[in-house]
Short mmCIF file of C-alpha atoms and ligand atoms in Angstrom, two decimals:
data_model
loop_
_atom_site.label_atom_id
_atom_site.label_comp_id
_atom_site.label_asym_id
_atom_site.label_seq_id
_atom_site.Cartn_x
_atom_site.Cartn_y
_atom_site.Cartn_z
CA MET A 628 -119.28 -45.10 8.24
CA SER A 629 -117.33 -42.49 7.84
CA LEU A 630 -116.95 -38.62 8.46
CA THR A 631 -115.11 -37.57 4.90
CA ILE A 632 -114.66 -33.86 4.03
CA PRO A 633 -115.38 -33.47 0.32
CA LYS A 634 -112.12 -34.04 -1.12
CA HIS A 635 -110.88 -30.76 -2.79
CA LYS A 636 -108.47 -32.35 -5.28
CA ASN A 637 -106.14 -29.40 -6.43
CA LEU A 638 -106.63 -28.44 -2.20
CA ARG A 639 -102.70 -26.38 -2.77
CA THR A 640 -103.45 -24.42 -6.44
CA GLN A 641 -106.12 -23.68 -5.60
CA GLU A 642 -107.60 -19.84 -5.77
CA HIS A 643 -108.85 -18.58 -2.79
CA LYS A 644 -111.74 -16.49 -2.79
CA ASN A 645 -112.60 -14.17 0.09
CA VAL A 646 -110.90 -15.21 2.70
CA VAL A 647 -111.35 -14.35 6.41
CA VAL A 648 -109.21 -15.80 8.86
CA ARG A 649 -108.31 -15.35 12.34
CA PHE A 650 -106.04 -15.01 15.13
CA ALA A 651 -106.75 -16.92 17.81
CA PRO A 652 -104.30 -16.57 20.79
CA SER A 653 -105.38 -17.78 24.40
CA PRO A 654 -103.49 -14.66 26.77
CA THR A 655 -101.08 -16.63 28.40
CA GLY A 656 -99.56 -12.77 29.34
CA TYR A 657 -97.00 -12.80 26.31
CA LEU A 658 -96.93 -13.24 22.40
CA HIS A 659 -94.67 -16.53 22.09
CA ILE A 660 -92.25 -16.72 18.71
CA GLY A 661 -95.13 -19.94 17.52
CA GLY A 662 -98.47 -17.13 18.11
CA LEU A 663 -96.10 -14.64 15.79
CA ARG A 664 -95.69 -17.22 13.01
CA THR A 665 -99.44 -17.97 12.81
CA ALA A 666 -99.79 -14.55 13.50
CA LEU A 667 -98.50 -13.76 10.12
CA TYR A 668 -98.91 -16.78 8.01
CA ASN A 669 -102.93 -15.64 8.82
CA TYR A 670 -101.94 -12.05 8.45
CA LEU A 671 -99.81 -12.93 5.07
CA PHE A 672 -102.78 -15.12 3.93
CA ALA A 673 -105.28 -12.56 3.66
CA LYS A 674 -103.87 -9.81 2.69
CA HIS A 675 -102.43 -11.67 -0.47
CA ASN A 676 -105.75 -13.04 -1.46
CA LYS A 677 -106.96 -9.57 -0.36
CA GLY A 678 -109.48 -11.14 2.55
CA LYS A 679 -109.18 -10.44 5.60
CA PHE A 680 -107.55 -10.21 9.21
CA LEU A 681 -109.33 -11.04 12.50
CA LEU A 682 -108.12 -11.44 16.01
CA ARG A 683 -110.10 -13.55 18.95
CA ILE A 684 -109.34 -13.70 22.03
CA GLU A 685 -109.30 -17.41 23.08
CA ASP A 686 -109.20 -16.37 27.33
CA THR A 687 -112.66 -19.28 28.47
CA ASP A 688 -110.28 -20.57 30.88
CA ARG A 689 -110.19 -18.44 33.77
CA THR A 690 -108.15 -20.44 35.69
CA ARG A 691 -104.95 -19.07 33.67
CA TYR A 692 -106.20 -15.64 33.19
CA VAL A 693 -103.32 -13.14 33.55
CA GLU A 694 -104.04 -9.17 34.39
CA GLY A 695 -103.67 -7.11 31.09
CA ALA A 696 -102.70 -9.39 28.53
CA VAL A 697 -105.01 -8.97 25.77
CA GLU A 698 -103.75 -5.37 25.82
CA LYS A 699 -100.11 -6.50 25.65
CA LEU A 700 -101.24 -8.97 22.82
CA VAL A 701 -102.25 -6.12 20.98
CA GLU A 702 -99.75 -3.38 21.17
CA THR A 703 -97.15 -6.10 20.92
CA LEU A 704 -98.84 -7.29 17.33
CA LYS A 705 -99.22 -3.24 16.79
CA TRP A 706 -95.19 -3.57 16.85
CA CYS A 707 -95.18 -6.40 14.74
CA GLY A 708 -97.28 -4.18 12.01
CA LEU A 709 -99.34 -6.76 12.13
CA GLU A 710 -103.55 -4.98 12.45
CA CYS A 711 -106.22 -6.68 12.40
CA ASP A 712 -109.60 -5.37 10.06
CA GLU A 713 -111.47 -5.42 13.01
CA ASN A 714 -112.36 -4.97 16.96
CA PRO A 715 -110.92 -8.22 18.16
CA VAL A 716 -113.34 -11.50 18.96
CA ILE A 717 -113.28 -11.54 23.24
CA GLN A 718 -114.59 -15.02 23.42
CA SER A 719 -114.94 -14.20 27.37
CA GLU A 720 -117.86 -11.67 26.81
CA ARG A 721 -119.79 -14.12 25.06
CA LEU A 722 -121.05 -16.88 26.94
CA ASP A 723 -124.59 -16.65 26.13
CA ILE A 724 -124.01 -17.59 22.32
CA TYR A 725 -121.91 -20.48 23.30
CA LYS A 726 -124.66 -21.94 25.88
CA GLU A 727 -126.80 -21.22 23.31
CA HIS A 728 -125.17 -23.47 20.71
CA VAL A 729 -124.75 -26.24 23.59
CA GLU A 730 -127.87 -26.25 24.47
CA GLN A 731 -128.62 -26.52 20.67
CA LEU A 732 -126.45 -29.49 21.22
CA LEU A 733 -128.18 -31.27 24.21
CA LYS A 734 -131.35 -31.25 22.78
CA ASN A 735 -130.44 -32.71 19.48
CA ASP A 736 -128.97 -35.57 21.21
CA HIS A 737 -125.68 -34.45 20.33
CA ALA A 738 -124.03 -33.61 23.43
CA TYR A 739 -124.95 -34.72 27.25
CA ARG A 740 -124.36 -33.66 30.88
CA CYS A 741 -121.92 -35.05 32.45
CA PHE A 742 -122.28 -35.04 36.97
CA CYS A 743 -119.34 -37.38 36.99
CA THR A 744 -117.36 -35.55 40.07
CA PRO A 745 -113.02 -34.46 39.46
CA GLU A 746 -112.86 -37.53 42.52
CA ARG A 747 -114.57 -40.35 40.27
CA LEU A 748 -112.32 -38.70 37.47
CA ASP A 749 -109.59 -39.51 39.07
CA GLU A 750 -110.72 -42.61 40.08
CA MET A 751 -111.68 -43.50 36.86
CA ARG A 752 -108.45 -43.33 35.30
CA LYS A 753 -106.37 -44.56 38.28
CA THR A 754 -107.86 -47.73 37.60
CA GLN A 755 -107.23 -47.68 34.12
CA SER A 756 -103.41 -46.86 34.63
CA ALA A 757 -102.71 -50.16 36.44
CA LYS A 758 -105.40 -51.94 34.07
CA LYS A 759 -102.60 -50.75 31.26
CA GLN A 760 -106.26 -49.25 29.30
CA PRO A 761 -106.44 -46.02 27.79
CA LEU A 762 -107.62 -42.69 29.42
CA LYS A 763 -110.67 -41.88 28.49
CA TYR A 764 -113.65 -41.40 29.91
CA ASP A 765 -115.83 -44.02 30.37
CA SER A 766 -119.25 -42.79 28.84
CA HIS A 767 -120.76 -42.88 32.31
CA CYS A 768 -123.21 -40.18 32.30
CA LYS A 769 -123.60 -40.66 28.87
CA ASN A 770 -127.13 -42.63 29.03
CA ILE A 771 -129.09 -41.26 31.66
CA SER A 772 -132.04 -40.05 29.68
CA LYS A 773 -133.20 -36.55 29.62
CA GLU A 774 -135.40 -35.73 32.33
CA GLU A 775 -133.52 -37.56 34.11
CA SER A 776 -130.74 -35.27 33.21
CA GLU A 777 -132.39 -32.00 33.20
CA LYS A 778 -133.20 -32.72 37.15
CA LEU A 779 -130.04 -33.79 38.26
CA SER A 780 -128.69 -30.28 36.66
CA LYS A 781 -131.06 -28.24 38.78
CA GLU A 782 -129.40 -29.98 41.94
CA LYS A 783 -125.61 -30.78 41.00
CA SER A 784 -122.58 -29.08 39.51
CA PHE A 785 -122.24 -30.45 35.65
CA THR A 786 -119.89 -29.86 32.65
CA VAL A 787 -121.70 -31.40 29.16
CA ARG A 788 -120.26 -33.64 26.92
CA MET A 789 -119.74 -33.83 22.84
CA LYS A 790 -120.86 -37.17 21.53
CA ILE A 791 -117.63 -38.96 19.10
CA PRO A 792 -119.67 -40.92 17.10
CA PRO A 793 -117.23 -44.10 16.89
CA GLU A 794 -116.48 -43.63 13.35
CA GLU A 795 -113.42 -42.92 10.73
CA ILE A 796 -113.25 -39.30 10.19
CA ILE A 797 -110.31 -37.99 7.15
CA PHE A 798 -110.25 -34.44 6.48
CA ASN A 799 -107.94 -32.42 3.37
CA ASP A 800 -105.64 -29.76 5.61
CA ILE A 801 -103.62 -27.68 3.00
CA ILE A 802 -100.67 -28.51 4.13
CA ARG A 803 -100.23 -32.19 5.15
CA ASP A 804 -103.08 -33.32 2.65
CA GLU A 805 -105.57 -36.18 3.91
CA VAL A 806 -104.96 -36.54 7.44
CA LYS A 807 -106.97 -39.23 9.01
CA PHE A 808 -109.00 -40.10 13.13
CA HIS A 809 -110.98 -42.24 14.11
CA GLY A 810 -113.61 -41.55 16.56
CA SER A 811 -113.11 -44.55 18.81
CA LEU A 812 -110.10 -42.85 19.93
CA ILE A 813 -111.40 -39.87 21.09
CA ASP A 814 -112.55 -38.85 24.53
CA ASP A 815 -116.30 -37.19 24.60
CA GLN A 816 -114.35 -34.05 24.76
CA ILE A 817 -116.22 -30.97 27.49
CA ILE A 818 -117.72 -28.27 25.89
CA LEU A 819 -118.96 -27.09 29.35
CA LYS A 820 -117.25 -26.29 31.75
CA SER A 821 -119.29 -26.85 35.22
CA ASP A 822 -118.32 -22.89 35.84
CA GLY A 823 -120.77 -22.03 32.87
CA TYR A 824 -117.49 -21.45 30.14
CA PRO A 825 -117.12 -22.99 27.17
CA THR A 826 -113.96 -25.03 26.57
CA TYR A 827 -112.15 -24.41 23.41
CA HIS A 828 -113.43 -26.69 21.13
CA LEU A 829 -116.80 -25.09 21.68
CA ALA A 830 -115.95 -22.25 21.64
CA ASN A 831 -113.35 -22.33 18.36
CA VAL A 832 -116.13 -23.85 16.45
CA VAL A 833 -118.95 -21.53 17.74
CA ASP A 834 -116.66 -18.15 16.66
CA ASP A 835 -114.69 -19.53 13.16
CA HIS A 836 -118.35 -20.36 12.23
CA LEU A 837 -119.87 -16.98 12.90
CA MET A 838 -117.08 -15.29 12.19
CA GLY A 839 -117.47 -16.15 8.56
CA ILE A 840 -113.56 -18.28 8.64
CA THR A 841 -112.74 -19.32 5.73
CA HIS A 842 -109.61 -20.96 6.41
CA VAL A 843 -108.42 -21.83 9.63
CA ILE A 844 -104.26 -21.66 9.41
CA ARG A 845 -102.52 -22.65 12.77
CA GLY A 846 -100.32 -24.69 15.01
CA GLU A 847 -99.40 -28.18 14.50
CA GLU A 848 -100.40 -29.21 18.08
CA TRP A 849 -104.25 -28.15 16.80
CA LEU A 850 -103.99 -31.16 14.25
CA SER A 851 -105.49 -33.20 16.61
CA SER A 852 -108.94 -31.33 18.32
CA THR A 853 -109.54 -30.69 13.93
CA PRO A 854 -111.47 -34.17 14.12
CA LYS A 855 -113.81 -33.07 16.89
CA HIS A 856 -114.41 -30.18 15.68
CA ILE A 857 -115.44 -31.69 12.06
CA ILE A 858 -117.82 -33.55 14.55
CA LEU A 859 -118.97 -30.36 15.74
CA TYR A 860 -119.22 -28.58 12.85
CA ARG A 861 -121.47 -31.56 11.43
CA TYR A 862 -123.48 -31.24 14.06
CA PHE A 863 -124.70 -27.81 13.63
CA GLY A 864 -125.06 -28.33 9.87
CA TRP A 865 -122.49 -25.66 9.05
CA GLU A 866 -119.93 -26.35 6.90
CA PRO A 867 -116.05 -25.99 7.67
CA PRO A 868 -113.34 -24.17 7.23
CA LYS A 869 -110.28 -25.25 5.77
CA PHE A 870 -107.69 -26.22 7.13
CA ALA A 871 -103.73 -25.66 7.80
CA HIS A 872 -101.77 -27.27 10.04
CA LEU A 873 -98.24 -25.49 10.72
CA PRO A 874 -95.65 -27.38 11.49
CA LEU A 875 -93.64 -27.04 15.17
CA LEU A 876 -90.64 -24.93 15.73
CA LEU A 877 -87.91 -26.18 17.08
CA ASN A 878 -84.60 -25.56 19.29
CA PRO A 879 -81.68 -25.92 16.91
CA ASP A 880 -81.40 -29.39 19.43
CA LYS A 881 -84.98 -30.27 18.01
CA SER A 882 -87.28 -30.39 21.33
CA LYS A 883 -89.95 -28.41 21.37
CA LEU A 884 -89.10 -24.50 21.65
CA SER A 885 -90.00 -23.51 24.72
CA LYS A 886 -89.33 -20.76 27.14
CA ARG A 887 -87.06 -22.48 28.73
CA GLN A 888 -84.66 -23.25 26.38
CA GLY A 889 -83.77 -19.06 25.86
CA ASP A 890 -86.67 -16.08 24.52
CA VAL A 891 -89.49 -17.56 23.36
CA ALA A 892 -91.66 -13.92 23.72
CA VAL A 893 -91.75 -11.23 21.47
CA GLU A 894 -91.48 -9.18 24.01
CA ASP A 895 -88.48 -10.00 24.34
CA TYR A 896 -86.88 -9.95 21.45
CA ARG A 897 -88.52 -6.29 21.21
CA GLU A 898 -86.81 -5.40 24.31
CA LYS A 899 -82.57 -6.58 23.00
CA GLY A 900 -83.68 -4.65 20.18
CA TYR A 901 -84.54 -6.66 17.06
CA LEU A 902 -87.02 -4.68 14.79
CA PRO A 903 -90.26 -5.88 13.95
CA SER A 904 -89.57 -5.95 10.26
CA ALA A 905 -86.46 -8.58 10.67
CA LEU A 906 -88.13 -10.55 12.82
CA LEU A 907 -90.91 -10.89 10.31
CA ASN A 908 -88.44 -11.58 7.63
CA TYR A 909 -87.42 -14.39 9.83
CA ILE A 910 -90.21 -15.99 11.21
CA ALA A 911 -91.92 -15.80 7.71
CA LEU A 912 -88.66 -18.74 6.78
CA LEU A 913 -90.13 -20.61 9.47
CA GLY A 914 -92.45 -23.56 7.31
CA TRP A 915 -91.82 -21.11 4.13
CA SER A 916 -90.01 -21.08 1.57
CA THR A 917 -90.05 -19.30 -2.04
CA GLU A 918 -89.11 -21.32 -5.37
CA ASP A 919 -85.56 -19.19 -5.43
CA SER A 920 -85.17 -19.91 -1.19
CA GLN A 921 -85.10 -15.90 -1.15
CA GLN A 922 -83.81 -14.18 2.65
CA ILE A 923 -84.23 -10.89 2.46
CA PHE A 924 -87.93 -9.32 1.42
CA GLU A 925 -88.55 -6.59 0.83
CA SER A 926 -91.47 -4.50 3.09
CA ASN A 927 -94.76 -5.82 1.03
CA GLU A 928 -92.48 -8.64 -0.69
CA LEU A 929 -93.67 -11.19 2.19
CA ILE A 930 -97.74 -10.53 1.14
CA GLU A 931 -96.45 -10.47 -2.90
CA LYS A 932 -95.20 -14.32 -2.41
CA PHE A 933 -96.59 -15.62 0.49
CA THR A 934 -99.21 -18.76 -0.25
CA LEU A 935 -100.08 -21.99 1.82
CA GLU A 936 -98.85 -24.04 -0.76
CA ARG A 937 -95.07 -23.04 -0.64
CA CYS A 938 -96.03 -23.86 3.23
CA GLY A 939 -93.96 -27.33 4.42
CA LYS A 940 -95.00 -30.30 6.36
CA SER A 941 -91.96 -30.45 8.02
CA ALA A 942 -90.49 -28.42 11.58
CA SER A 943 -88.22 -25.82 11.44
CA ILE A 944 -85.56 -25.18 13.46
CA PHE A 945 -85.53 -20.84 15.52
CA ASP A 946 -82.60 -20.28 15.20
CA THR A 947 -80.90 -16.92 16.92
CA GLN A 948 -78.05 -17.09 15.43
CA LYS A 949 -79.81 -16.02 12.24
CA LEU A 950 -81.88 -14.24 13.24
CA LEU A 951 -78.80 -12.11 14.80
CA TRP A 952 -77.26 -12.07 11.41
CA MET A 953 -80.85 -11.00 9.53
CA ASN A 954 -81.90 -8.59 11.90
CA GLY A 955 -78.37 -6.63 11.38
CA GLU A 956 -78.64 -6.65 8.03
CA TYR A 957 -81.84 -4.31 8.16
CA LEU A 958 -80.26 -2.18 10.37
CA ARG A 959 -77.54 -1.98 7.69
CA LYS A 960 -79.59 -0.81 4.94
CA MET A 961 -81.87 1.45 7.27
CA PRO A 962 -81.63 5.11 6.50
CA ILE A 963 -79.72 6.46 9.34
CA ASP A 964 -82.75 8.98 9.81
CA GLU A 965 -84.74 6.14 11.34
CA LEU A 966 -81.37 3.81 12.88
CA THR A 967 -81.96 6.97 15.43
CA ASP A 968 -85.16 7.56 15.73
CA ARG A 969 -85.48 3.46 16.09
CA ALA A 970 -82.40 3.53 18.69
CA ILE A 971 -82.76 7.04 20.51
CA PRO A 972 -85.30 4.92 22.82
CA PHE A 973 -82.45 2.83 24.32
CA ILE A 974 -79.69 6.19 24.38
CA ASN A 975 -82.68 7.18 26.51
CA LYS A 976 -82.41 3.82 28.33
CA ALA A 977 -79.20 3.94 29.22
CA GLY A 978 -78.92 7.44 30.03
CA LEU A 979 -77.85 9.10 27.07
CA LYS A 980 -78.09 12.42 26.30
CA ALA A 981 -76.81 14.06 22.95
CA ASP A 982 -78.45 16.33 19.99
CA ILE A 983 -80.55 14.42 17.57
CA GLU A 984 -77.15 15.57 14.49
CA PHE A 985 -74.64 14.51 17.17
CA LEU A 986 -76.77 11.17 17.33
CA LYS A 987 -77.04 10.77 14.09
CA LYS A 988 -73.35 11.04 12.42
CA CYS A 989 -71.77 8.57 15.77
CA ILE A 990 -74.62 6.12 15.07
CA SER A 991 -73.74 5.88 11.25
CA LEU A 992 -69.59 5.13 11.93
CA GLU A 993 -71.65 2.67 13.88
CA GLN A 994 -74.59 0.81 11.07
CA GLU A 995 -72.25 -1.08 9.73
CA LYS A 996 -71.04 -2.76 12.99
CA ILE A 997 -74.69 -3.01 14.32
CA LYS A 998 -76.79 -6.12 15.54
CA LEU A 999 -78.83 -4.70 17.72
CA LEU A 1000 -80.55 -1.96 18.12
CA SER A 1001 -79.10 -2.44 22.21
CA ASP A 1002 -76.00 -2.12 21.34
CA VAL A 1003 -76.57 1.54 20.30
CA PRO A 1004 -75.60 2.85 23.50
CA LYS A 1005 -72.32 0.68 24.37
CA ARG A 1006 -70.57 1.85 21.38
CA ILE A 1007 -71.12 5.25 20.60
CA ASP A 1008 -71.20 6.06 24.86
CA PHE A 1009 -67.53 7.29 24.04
CA PHE A 1010 -68.97 9.17 21.93
CA LEU A 1011 -71.24 11.13 23.88
CA LYS A 1012 -69.83 11.03 28.24
CA ASN A 1013 -67.95 12.81 29.17
CA ASP A 1014 -65.40 10.51 31.86
CA ILE A 1015 -64.58 6.73 29.69
CA ILE A 1016 -63.49 3.86 31.03
CA TYR A 1017 -60.26 2.14 29.96
CA ASP A 1018 -59.97 -1.58 29.86
CA ASP A 1019 -57.24 -2.43 32.21
CA LYS A 1020 -55.60 -4.74 29.61
CA ALA A 1021 -55.70 -2.37 27.05
CA VAL A 1022 -54.73 0.49 29.95
CA ALA A 1023 -51.68 -2.49 30.73
CA LYS A 1024 -50.31 -3.81 27.13
CA VAL A 1025 -50.71 -0.85 25.25
CA LEU A 1026 -50.85 2.05 27.00
CA ARG A 1027 -48.20 1.67 30.37
CA LYS A 1028 -45.50 0.42 27.10
CA ASP A 1029 -42.44 2.66 26.26
CA GLY A 1030 -42.81 5.55 24.20
CA VAL A 1031 -45.98 5.55 24.11
CA GLU A 1032 -46.08 8.20 26.96
CA LYS A 1033 -44.23 10.27 23.89
CA ILE A 1034 -46.13 9.68 21.34
CA LEU A 1035 -49.96 10.65 22.53
CA THR A 1036 -47.60 14.18 23.58
CA ASP A 1037 -46.03 15.00 19.34
CA ILE A 1038 -49.49 13.70 18.70
CA SER A 1039 -51.58 15.68 20.44
CA LYS A 1040 -49.29 18.84 19.27
CA VAL A 1041 -50.00 17.69 16.31
CA TYR A 1042 -53.85 17.78 16.35
CA GLU A 1043 -53.42 20.89 18.08
CA LYS A 1044 -51.92 22.74 15.08
CA ILE A 1045 -54.38 21.20 12.35
CA GLY A 1046 -56.75 24.16 11.61
CA ASN A 1047 -59.41 22.36 9.11
CA PHE A 1048 -59.63 19.51 11.79
CA THR A 1049 -61.58 16.93 9.57
CA ALA A 1050 -60.72 13.12 8.50
CA ASP A 1051 -58.82 13.43 6.05
CA ASN A 1052 -55.99 16.20 7.56
CA ILE A 1053 -56.29 14.15 10.96
CA GLU A 1054 -55.65 10.83 8.92
CA ALA A 1055 -52.44 13.06 6.19
CA GLU A 1056 -50.72 14.79 9.75
CA THR A 1057 -50.94 11.38 11.89
CA ARG A 1058 -49.42 9.54 8.55
CA LYS A 1059 -46.47 13.04 7.52
CA TYR A 1060 -45.49 12.25 11.88
CA ALA A 1061 -45.25 8.83 11.53
CA GLU A 1062 -42.69 8.49 8.61
CA ALA A 1063 -40.96 11.67 9.79
CA ASN A 1064 -40.05 9.71 12.95
CA GLY A 1065 -39.56 6.45 11.51
CA LEU A 1066 -42.44 4.62 13.47
CA LYS A 1067 -44.61 2.20 12.16
CA THR A 1068 -48.44 4.00 11.52
CA SER A 1069 -49.68 1.13 13.94
CA LYS A 1070 -47.34 2.42 16.63
CA ILE A 1071 -49.63 5.52 16.36
CA PHE A 1072 -52.99 4.75 15.32
CA HIS A 1073 -53.43 1.66 18.30
CA PRO A 1074 -52.62 3.71 20.92
CA VAL A 1075 -54.26 6.77 20.53
CA ARG A 1076 -57.76 5.36 19.30
CA ILE A 1077 -57.68 3.73 22.81
CA THR A 1078 -56.58 7.03 24.05
CA VAL A 1079 -59.46 8.72 22.93
CA SER A 1080 -62.38 6.12 22.78
CA GLY A 1081 -60.65 4.22 25.36
CA ARG A 1082 -61.09 0.37 23.62
CA THR A 1083 -59.98 -1.28 20.88
CA GLU A 1084 -61.81 -1.79 18.24
CA GLY A 1085 -64.33 1.22 16.57
CA PRO A 1086 -65.17 2.89 14.11
CA SER A 1087 -63.00 4.29 11.23
CA LEU A 1088 -60.43 6.08 13.49
CA PHE A 1089 -60.14 9.37 11.70
CA HIS A 1090 -63.48 10.00 11.50
CA MET A 1091 -63.94 8.66 15.27
CA ILE A 1092 -61.19 11.22 16.15
CA GLU A 1093 -63.07 14.26 13.38
CA LEU A 1094 -66.70 13.81 15.22
CA LEU A 1095 -65.11 13.87 18.84
CA GLY A 1096 -63.92 17.09 17.96
CA LYS A 1097 -60.39 19.16 18.63
CA GLU A 1098 -60.74 19.42 21.85
CA LYS A 1099 -62.13 17.03 23.12
CA THR A 1100 -59.41 14.38 21.11
CA ILE A 1101 -56.47 17.02 22.60
CA THR A 1102 -58.51 16.59 26.70
CA ARG A 1103 -58.81 12.72 26.06
CA ILE A 1104 -55.24 12.16 25.16
CA LYS A 1105 -54.12 14.65 28.21
CA ASN A 1106 -55.48 12.98 30.65
CA VAL A 1107 -53.69 9.53 29.42
CA ILE A 1108 -50.89 11.21 29.07
CA ASN A 1109 -51.54 12.32 33.06
CA LYS A 1110 -53.86 9.84 34.46
CA LEU A 1111 -53.37 6.67 33.46
CA ILE A 1112 -49.74 6.66 32.64
CA CYS A 1113 -47.94 8.50 34.97
N1 LIG B 677 -105.53 -20.51 21.26
C1 LIG B 677 -105.88 -21.33 20.79
C2 LIG B 677 -104.35 -21.14 20.62
O1 LIG B 677 -103.75 -20.55 21.69
C3 LIG B 677 -106.51 -21.81 18.96
C4 LIG B 677 -106.11 -22.71 17.86
C5 LIG B 677 -106.56 -22.18 17.13
O2 LIG B 677 -106.35 -21.75 16.62
O3 LIG B 677 -107.41 -22.58 16.41
O4 LIG B 677 -103.04 -21.18 19.58
#
């Protein structure tokens, strides 16, 4: 016999109506990049189909409880703009509901109490291992009579296991098409732990049903849980939702995306100065694409274009270099007012202060080159600080060269005389001086740049000098002559 869900022939092209989806993370203290992709696809699918996007906190594993994790998660999702349509459902607040459902399964003989001690289970596994048998619960408590089980439950600690029928379970996945598992290879899953908390499988199915979830969109690592869920749906007499399992995310070396190989916490990307829009744009492309392989999406365009039907089956590589490039693209296009607003927390953190209008001018000179918001302070600090730090190599190689002292002395006099200290006038006078003295412009531009900014590269030289102002420019030139060259 096999347990088969009726086939939706054109699952990939059908219209999705009254969509209700959920993101159901277990709070670990941070939002994993893979979790963000799941949340995003659920969100986009809901919004594209004018449905609802809900949040459920799956916190029934008390051994993994992390203080403040839920608040942090909600905050990070909000920062990403993935706000849910209703208050989050918190599983640890719903224990009675799960217990009722476990009772129902016990009553209908779809589940049984297991009184095996951890030691016995350990022994069992060791023996199976030694005999090279599959590690599987040996059904030791399956045939205890109901009366005996009731009686023992008053005396002993127990778990509850669901019965897995030894039959083929077939279901259709929107992304993976037909998927088959055989019940004989699946353990009788624990659905209620001895501490009275349900396990993932039970709570997940009960809540998906009670929350009216129409589509379960989650990572491929949950694919092997799905047959167990389908059995539970059948035991409860409920119609299962449609499933879509998203392919894995990998590191560039094709290993599973994990903390060991760099940052996987969305919070780390936020701290480094990635924009939520760029992060979402990049993440959206890890498993989904448009027909024309569009890379950059305007706001709302992802919602308009996203379909599960265009999600692929193969794993995607999480490439931080491409993400960095994309962030730069977004930063370059951002209106300067917004860019400045977003950069201010990073500027403050670096201990820098300035008037906002001045900041805007500094940032706009560097906008082309900024790839991360956290780059901003180090790119503009020479505008804001009085004491700038000179690179030793540049001082030795450029400023201490013969003739440079004279050039700088002359240039400071030239600049002194400029009435209207604009980039155009500064450039014209600098070039005039070069010509009059038979000097290549680079012989002047390079030392002047280092003198006024402390660095060898940066924004357009004359715009930079204009923004710095006459007084500061001349003071810097004089300081360099007096303190660094002599
Ligand atoms: N709590 C699971 C997780 O952490 C949810 C999996 C599912 O969506 O069913 O990803």
